[in-house]
């Protein structure tokens, strides 16, 4: 899907017809500025996505740490268990604790 030599020649002819030889440097500068702006916006968007990914990962790690603390407080070993497994065991342990309270 690359542009071949023949296509480039046709594009050059069309540009000459539309803009004239005197306008080509101005059009090229404008095109260059547009490409630079696009690349800058692309870099900024990628940076924002990386920051969002980092924030989501930190949030997930905080959630895991809280689950592990609750599990340990209830006497549950959190090692090797998924978040869902921990939640299930915590939910099973909570009614037992409620029954033992006076």
One Martini backbone bead per residue (centre of mass of N, CA, C, O) as a GRO file, in nm:
protein
  102
    1UNK     BB    1   0.055   0.065   0.015
    2UNK     BB    2   0.239   0.222  -0.161
    3UNK     BB    3   0.386   0.486  -0.317
    4UNK     BB    4   0.462   0.533  -0.629
    5UNK     BB    5   0.608   0.693  -0.887
    6UNK     BB    6   0.355   0.752  -1.052
    7UNK     BB    7   0.193   0.881  -0.822
    8UNK     BB    8   0.392   1.112  -0.760
    9UNK     BB    9   0.371   1.247  -1.035
   10UNK     BB   10   0.068   1.308  -1.023
   11UNK     BB   11   0.078   1.478  -0.768
   12UNK     BB   12   0.273   1.695  -0.877
   13UNK     BB   13   0.092   1.788  -1.109
   14UNK     BB   14  -0.153   1.872  -0.940
   15UNK     BB   15  -0.005   2.079  -0.765
   16UNK     BB   16   0.084   2.263  -0.998
   17UNK     BB   17  -0.201   2.327  -1.098
   18UNK     BB   18  -0.328   2.436  -0.830
   19UNK     BB   19  -0.066   2.633  -0.721
   20UNK     BB   20   0.190   2.652  -0.846
   21UNK     BB   21   0.527   2.716  -0.830
   22UNK     BB   22   0.520   2.951  -0.607
   23UNK     BB   23   0.344   2.778  -0.379
   24UNK     BB   24   0.498   2.518  -0.295
   25UNK     BB   25   0.670   2.610  -0.048
   26UNK     BB   26   0.425   2.693   0.124
   27UNK     BB   27   0.283   2.419   0.125
   28UNK     BB   28   0.520   2.259   0.250
   29UNK     BB   29   0.529   2.413   0.516
   30UNK     BB   30   0.240   2.355   0.604
   31UNK     BB   31   0.271   2.050   0.600
   32UNK     BB   32   0.501   2.035   0.807
   33UNK     BB   33   0.343   2.164   1.041
   34UNK     BB   34   0.115   1.959   1.048
   35UNK     BB   35   0.290   1.712   1.110
   36UNK     BB   36   0.411   1.821   1.373
   37UNK     BB   37   0.142   1.855   1.524
   38UNK     BB   38   0.056   1.562   1.507
   39UNK     BB   39   0.301   1.439   1.658
   40UNK     BB   40   0.258   1.596   1.919
   41UNK     BB   41  -0.026   1.486   1.981
   42UNK     BB   42   0.060   1.191   1.987
   43UNK     BB   43   0.260   1.209   2.224
   44UNK     BB   44   0.056   1.319   2.431
   45UNK     BB   45  -0.139   1.078   2.419
   46UNK     BB   46   0.066   0.862   2.504
   47UNK     BB   47   0.132   0.987   2.779
   48UNK     BB   48  -0.155   0.976   2.896
   49UNK     BB   49  -0.183   0.668   2.873
   50UNK     BB   50   0.051   0.596   3.060
   51UNK     BB   51  -0.060   0.740   3.311
   52UNK     BB   52  -0.323   0.581   3.328
   53UNK     BB   53  -0.193   0.303   3.354
   54UNK     BB   54  -0.038   0.367   3.615
   55UNK     BB   55  -0.287   0.437   3.787
   56UNK     BB   56  -0.434   0.165   3.755
   57UNK     BB   57  -0.210  -0.008   3.876
   58UNK     BB   58  -0.202   0.129   4.153
   59UNK     BB   59  -0.497   0.071   4.225
   60UNK     BB   60  -0.471  -0.237   4.215
   61UNK     BB   61  -0.250  -0.259   4.433
   62UNK     BB   62  -0.417  -0.132   4.661
   63UNK     BB   63  -0.643  -0.339   4.660
   64UNK     BB   64  -0.464  -0.583   4.722
   65UNK     BB   65  -0.354  -0.482   4.994
   66UNK     BB   66  -0.629  -0.467   5.136
   67UNK     BB   67  -0.708  -0.761   5.102
   68UNK     BB   68  -0.465  -0.881   5.253
   69UNK     BB   69  -0.519  -0.746   5.524
   70UNK     BB   70  -0.797  -0.861   5.577
   71UNK     BB   71  -0.718  -1.155   5.557
   72UNK     BB   72  -0.512  -1.156   5.787
   73UNK     BB   73  -0.711  -1.055   6.008
   74UNK     BB   74  -0.886  -1.335   5.947
   75UNK     BB   75  -0.668  -1.576   5.889
   76UNK     BB   76  -0.582  -1.545   5.586
   77UNK     BB   77  -0.405  -1.677   5.321
   78UNK     BB   78  -0.307  -1.488   5.026
   79UNK     BB   79  -0.131  -1.681   4.894
   80UNK     BB   80  -0.203  -1.764   4.559
   81UNK     BB   81  -0.446  -1.561   4.532
   82UNK     BB   82  -0.702  -1.420   4.410
   83UNK     BB   83  -0.919  -1.171   4.445
   84UNK     BB   84  -1.172  -1.350   4.429
   85UNK     BB   85  -1.085  -1.559   4.640
   86UNK     BB   86  -1.055  -1.362   4.873
   87UNK     BB   87  -1.342  -1.254   4.877
   88UNK     BB   88  -1.475  -1.524   4.931
   89UNK     BB   89  -1.331  -1.585   5.203
   90UNK     BB   90  -1.417  -1.329   5.348
   91UNK     BB   91  -1.725  -1.376   5.321
   92UNK     BB   92  -1.714  -1.644   5.486
   93UNK     BB   93  -1.578  -1.521   5.754
   94UNK     BB   94  -1.775  -1.299   5.852
   95UNK     BB   95  -2.016  -1.464   5.974
   96UNK     BB   96  -1.843  -1.602   6.192
   97UNK     BB   97  -1.769  -1.341   6.343
   98UNK     BB   98  -2.058  -1.241   6.404
   99UNK     BB   99  -2.131  -1.491   6.587
  100UNK     BB  100  -1.891  -1.440   6.808
  101UNK     BB  101  -2.022  -1.192   6.884
  102UNK     BB  102  -2.197  -1.039   7.161
   0.00000   0.00000   0.00000
